[in-house]
XYZ file of C-alpha atoms in Angstrom:
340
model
C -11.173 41.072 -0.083
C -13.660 38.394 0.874
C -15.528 39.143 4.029
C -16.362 36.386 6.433
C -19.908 38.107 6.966
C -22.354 41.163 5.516
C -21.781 43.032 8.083
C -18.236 43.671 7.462
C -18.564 44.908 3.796
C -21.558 47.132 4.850
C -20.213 48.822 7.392
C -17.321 50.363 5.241
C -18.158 53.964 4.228
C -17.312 55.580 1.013
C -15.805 59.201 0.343
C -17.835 61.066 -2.653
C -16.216 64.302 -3.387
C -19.276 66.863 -3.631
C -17.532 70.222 -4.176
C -13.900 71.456 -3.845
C -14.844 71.770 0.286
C -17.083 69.030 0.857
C -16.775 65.402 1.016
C -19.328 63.070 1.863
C -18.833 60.391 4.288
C -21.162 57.766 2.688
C -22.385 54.684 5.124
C -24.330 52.295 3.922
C -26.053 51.848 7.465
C -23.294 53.955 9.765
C -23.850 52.364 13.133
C -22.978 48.805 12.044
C -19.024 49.869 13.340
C -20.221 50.835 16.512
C -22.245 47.590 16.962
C -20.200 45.288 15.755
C -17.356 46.737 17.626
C -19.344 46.890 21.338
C -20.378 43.602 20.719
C -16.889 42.027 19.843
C -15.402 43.956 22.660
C -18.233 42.838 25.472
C -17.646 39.482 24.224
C -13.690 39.257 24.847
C -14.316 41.147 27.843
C -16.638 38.358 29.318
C -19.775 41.115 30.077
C -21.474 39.483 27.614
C -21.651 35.554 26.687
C -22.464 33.812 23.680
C -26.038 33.028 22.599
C -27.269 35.832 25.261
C -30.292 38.373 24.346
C -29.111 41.670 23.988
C -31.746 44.654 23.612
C -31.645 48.440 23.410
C -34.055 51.179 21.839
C -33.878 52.330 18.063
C -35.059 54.774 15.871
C -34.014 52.552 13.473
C -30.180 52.837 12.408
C -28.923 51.060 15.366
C -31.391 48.435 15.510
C -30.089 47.221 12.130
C -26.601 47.452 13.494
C -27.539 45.874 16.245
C -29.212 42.653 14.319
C -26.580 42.199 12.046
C -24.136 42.035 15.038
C -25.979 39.529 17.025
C -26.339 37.626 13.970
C -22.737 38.016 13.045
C -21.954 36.843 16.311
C -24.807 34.243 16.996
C -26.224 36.228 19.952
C -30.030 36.693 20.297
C -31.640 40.458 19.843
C -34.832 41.998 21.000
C -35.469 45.789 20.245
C -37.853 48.296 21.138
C -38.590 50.664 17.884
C -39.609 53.966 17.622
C -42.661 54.776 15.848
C -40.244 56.225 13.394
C -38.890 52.659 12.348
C -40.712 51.671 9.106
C -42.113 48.092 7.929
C -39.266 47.577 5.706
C -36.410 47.851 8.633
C -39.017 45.962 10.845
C -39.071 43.434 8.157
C -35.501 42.698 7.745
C -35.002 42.735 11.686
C -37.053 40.133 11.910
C -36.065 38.232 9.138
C -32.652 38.433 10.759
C -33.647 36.987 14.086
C -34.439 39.972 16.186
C -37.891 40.575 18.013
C -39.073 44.007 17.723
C -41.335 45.867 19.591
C -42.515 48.901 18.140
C -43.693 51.592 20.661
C -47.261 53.485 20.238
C -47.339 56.521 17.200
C -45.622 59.542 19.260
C -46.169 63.356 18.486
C -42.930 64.208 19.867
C -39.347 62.914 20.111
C -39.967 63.427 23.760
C -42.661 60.548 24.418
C -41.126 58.805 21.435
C -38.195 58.289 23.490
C -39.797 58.210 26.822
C -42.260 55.460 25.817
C -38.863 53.249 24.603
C -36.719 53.566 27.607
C -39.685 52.691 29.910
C -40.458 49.697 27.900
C -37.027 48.315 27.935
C -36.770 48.677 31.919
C -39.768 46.836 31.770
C -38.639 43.845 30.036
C -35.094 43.832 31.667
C -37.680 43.979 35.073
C -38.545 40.170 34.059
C -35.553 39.080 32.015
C -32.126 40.374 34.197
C -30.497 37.765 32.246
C -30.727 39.628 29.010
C -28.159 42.495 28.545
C -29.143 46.177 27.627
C -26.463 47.664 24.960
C -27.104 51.342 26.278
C -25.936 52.510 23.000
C -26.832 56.126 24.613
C -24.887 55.764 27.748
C -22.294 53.315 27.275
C -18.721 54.606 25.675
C -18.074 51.046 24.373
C -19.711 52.509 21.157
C -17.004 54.712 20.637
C -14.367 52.221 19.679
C -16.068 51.306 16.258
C -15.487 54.766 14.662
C -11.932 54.972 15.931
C -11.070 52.619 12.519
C -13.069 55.373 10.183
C -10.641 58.262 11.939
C -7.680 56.410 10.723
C -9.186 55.895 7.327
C -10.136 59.475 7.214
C -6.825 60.180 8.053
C -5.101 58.066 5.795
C -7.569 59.805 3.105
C -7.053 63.409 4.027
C -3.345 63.318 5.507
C -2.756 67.244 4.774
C -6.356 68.647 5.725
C -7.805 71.394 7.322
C -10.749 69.240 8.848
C -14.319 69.887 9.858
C -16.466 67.264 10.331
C -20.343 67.709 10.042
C -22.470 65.267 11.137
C -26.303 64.479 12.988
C -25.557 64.635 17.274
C -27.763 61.777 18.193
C -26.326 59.545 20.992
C -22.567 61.375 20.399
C -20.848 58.077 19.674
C -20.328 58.689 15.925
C -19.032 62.318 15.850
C -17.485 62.033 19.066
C -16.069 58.913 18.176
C -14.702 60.177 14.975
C -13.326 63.686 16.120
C -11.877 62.086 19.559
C -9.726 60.235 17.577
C -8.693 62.343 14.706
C -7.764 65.224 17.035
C -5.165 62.404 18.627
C -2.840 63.611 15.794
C -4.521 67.106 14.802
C -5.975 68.774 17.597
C -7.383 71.559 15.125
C -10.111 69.428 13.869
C -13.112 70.930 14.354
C -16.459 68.981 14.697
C -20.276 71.190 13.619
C -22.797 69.392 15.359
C -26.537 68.915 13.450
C -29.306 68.818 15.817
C -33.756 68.729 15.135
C -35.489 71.523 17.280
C -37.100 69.659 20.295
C -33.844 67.627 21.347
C -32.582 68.613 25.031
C -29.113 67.739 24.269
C -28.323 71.588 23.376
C -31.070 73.489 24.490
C -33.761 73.495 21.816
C -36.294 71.608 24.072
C -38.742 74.505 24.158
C -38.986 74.449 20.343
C -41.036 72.532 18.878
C -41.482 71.244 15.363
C -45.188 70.085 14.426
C -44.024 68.972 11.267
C -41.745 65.128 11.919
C -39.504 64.193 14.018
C -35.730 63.897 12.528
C -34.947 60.431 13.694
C -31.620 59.529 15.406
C -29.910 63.122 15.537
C -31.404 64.137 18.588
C -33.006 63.429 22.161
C -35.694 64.279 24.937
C -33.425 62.856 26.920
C -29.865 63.353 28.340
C -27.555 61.221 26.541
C -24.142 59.962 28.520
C -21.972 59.507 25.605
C -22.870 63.020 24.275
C -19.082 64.938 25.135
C -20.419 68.730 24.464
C -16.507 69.944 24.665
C -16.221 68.056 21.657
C -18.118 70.722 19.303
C -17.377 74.096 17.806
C -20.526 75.007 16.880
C -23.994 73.443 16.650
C -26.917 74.060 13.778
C -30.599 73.257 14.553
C -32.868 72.812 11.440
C -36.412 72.086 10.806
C -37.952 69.272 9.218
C -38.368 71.240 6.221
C -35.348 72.405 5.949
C -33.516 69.021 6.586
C -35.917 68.009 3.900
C -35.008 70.697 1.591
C -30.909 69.922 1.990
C -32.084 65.654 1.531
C -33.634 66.385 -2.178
C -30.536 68.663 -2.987
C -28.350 66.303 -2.260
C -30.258 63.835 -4.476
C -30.750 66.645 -7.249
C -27.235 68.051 -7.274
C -25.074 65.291 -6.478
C -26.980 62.268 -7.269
C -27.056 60.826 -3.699
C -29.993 58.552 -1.920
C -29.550 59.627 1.364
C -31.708 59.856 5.088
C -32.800 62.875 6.415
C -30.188 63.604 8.571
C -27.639 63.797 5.965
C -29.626 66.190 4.055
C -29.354 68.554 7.426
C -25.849 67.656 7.634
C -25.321 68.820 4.573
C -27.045 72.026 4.653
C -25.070 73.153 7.631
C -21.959 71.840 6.118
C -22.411 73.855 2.498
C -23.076 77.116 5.001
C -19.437 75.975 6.921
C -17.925 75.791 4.040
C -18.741 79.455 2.482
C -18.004 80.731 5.716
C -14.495 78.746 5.638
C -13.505 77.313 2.446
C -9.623 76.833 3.555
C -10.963 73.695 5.177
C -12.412 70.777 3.935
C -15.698 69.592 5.422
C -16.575 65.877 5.856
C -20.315 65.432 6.106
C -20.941 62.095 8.019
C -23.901 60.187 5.534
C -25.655 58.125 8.276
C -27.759 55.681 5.943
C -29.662 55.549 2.538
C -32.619 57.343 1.755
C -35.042 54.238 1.671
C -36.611 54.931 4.890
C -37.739 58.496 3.737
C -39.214 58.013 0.378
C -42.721 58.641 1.534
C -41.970 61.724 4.595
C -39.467 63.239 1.827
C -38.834 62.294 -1.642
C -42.366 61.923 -2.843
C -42.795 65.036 -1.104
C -39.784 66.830 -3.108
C -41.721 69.620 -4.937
C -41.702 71.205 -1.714
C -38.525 71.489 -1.215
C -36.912 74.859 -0.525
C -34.186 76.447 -2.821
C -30.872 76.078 -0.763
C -29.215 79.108 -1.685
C -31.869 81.198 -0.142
C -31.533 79.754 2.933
C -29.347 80.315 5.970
C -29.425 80.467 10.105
C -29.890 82.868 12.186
C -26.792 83.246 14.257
C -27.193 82.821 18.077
C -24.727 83.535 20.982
C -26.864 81.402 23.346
C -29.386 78.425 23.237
C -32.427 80.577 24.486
C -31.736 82.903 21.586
C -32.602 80.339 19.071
C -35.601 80.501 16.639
C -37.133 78.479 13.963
C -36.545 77.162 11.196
C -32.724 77.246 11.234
C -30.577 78.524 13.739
C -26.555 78.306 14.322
C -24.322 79.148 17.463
C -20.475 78.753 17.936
C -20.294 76.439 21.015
C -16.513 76.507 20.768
C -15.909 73.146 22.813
C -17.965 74.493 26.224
C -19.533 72.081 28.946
C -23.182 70.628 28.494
C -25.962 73.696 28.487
C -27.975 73.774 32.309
C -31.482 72.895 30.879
C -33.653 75.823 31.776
C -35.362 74.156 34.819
C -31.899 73.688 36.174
C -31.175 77.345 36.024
C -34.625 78.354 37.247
C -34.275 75.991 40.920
């Protein structure tokens, strides 16, 4: 197949068989479905017009997405980075036709975040002509990852499913799970969140050591469907680190840090149920983490020896690793909620 741009041949995952219960779900950069998809579908609906600006917030995943469908589709981009984006991402943003912003060195996903949604109500202040993606808030981002449930599908007909992947804004696991439980509603979905991230309750838990960009939020996140999820494992930095330089070690894969975490929590799923095969969603490459992680990989802890503590509710959590069945409940009432 010749495709009529990059962006289509990147955004195609590839399925790496890892063990006899776990599959990897291998993106090159995941998120260029959901952009390219949102994009396509604002422009047929007429929200969007050719040649417009569009901007949203990164970490850095989406922002490439996000480039590569403006340029696919000759639209204009401006995005506001985290501090977690690095100069080679900036680089090829910008080199692409995008004007980046990168927000002020953060010690917390909290102000990371904070810092980036306040800028971009700033700009869209002055410029109401431009048009904010929302890839947090708005469902459009679903539709891309409807096309990797039918391939998933197509590649697993007969399965026992779980799929494993990094929360984040919801749009990629929700996405993926909506859709495959349209013809198997036993598909379960393990969430993969950082301590710190509101979206499940770790907020009070903090983790001095990185943030784990992309897979979770200070914030509350829209597209984020918490019935969707049968259980949820929070991991440190060190322990997401530990599962990225296995996954290099073992199986030969270059992958981000969130895949490492996914992958942790999906080799513990998988002892605890190996009649079902577990898909670990692979977000991106490891090329953004070879100074936080790789060079770092003498440090990295010995897998086997590891394992959560098992929680029956969100305030019984504790670092480094921690795992609760959420069996497809509502969103958690954040602690200040309960306490008014």
């Amino acid at each position: 197949m010749i495709h009529p741009h990059i962006a289509d041949a990147l955004k195609v995952p590839d399925l790496v068989r890892l063990t006899d219960g776990l599959v990897l779900l291998r993106f090159e950069s995941m998120k260029i479905y959901s952009a390219l998809a949102a994009v396509r579908h604002l422009l047929e609906r007429g929200t969007i017009r050719p040649g417009q600006t569009l901007i949203d917030s990164s970490s850095g995943i989406y922002a490439y997405a996000l480039a590569l469908a403006c340029h696919r589709h000759d639209m204009r981009c401006h995005i506001v980075a985290s501090t977690t984006v690095d100069t080679t991402t900036r680089a090829q943003l910008e080199v692409l036709g995008a004007t980046v912003e990168q927000v002020r060195p953060s010690k917390n996903l909290k102000l990371d975040q904070e810092l980036r949604v306040r800028r971009v109500r700033e700009i869209l202040a002055g410029r109401p002509d431009w048009h904010w993606m929302r890839q947090y808030h708005d469902d459009v981002h679903y539709l891309g990852y409807h096309e990797v449930a039918d391939r998933i599908t197509a590649a697993f007909p007969r399965a026992a499913l779980t799929v494993v992947g990094g929360v984040g804004s919801g749009a990629s696991t929700g996405g993926l799970v909506e859709r495959l439980r349209g013809t198997d509603p036993s598909v379960r979905l393990v969430g993969v969140q950082p301590f710190g991230s509101v979206t499940f309750g770790s907020q009070d838990h903090h983790d001095p050591e990185a943030i784990i960009a992309g897979i979770g939020s200070s914030i509350d996140f829209d597209n984020v469907r918490h019935h969707l999820y049968d259980a949820v494992h929070w991991l440190d930095f060190t322990h997401a680190m530990s599962g990225t330089v296995t996954l290099l070690r073992d199986h030969a894969v270059f992958a981000g840090l969130s895949t490492g975490a996914g992958y942790l929590a999906a080799a513990y799923e998988a002892r605890r149920h190996p009649d079902r095969l577990h898909l670990v969603v692979g977000a991106d490459t490891g090329h953004r983490y070879v100074e936080r992680v790789f060079a770092r990989h003498t440090e990295a802890l010995d897998p086997a020896a590891l394992k959560p503590v098992e929680v029956a509710d969100p305030e019984e959590m504790s670092m480094p690793w921690s795992r609760m069945a959420w069996r497809r409940t509502a969103r958690p009432a954040h602690r200040e909620e309960r306490a008014a």
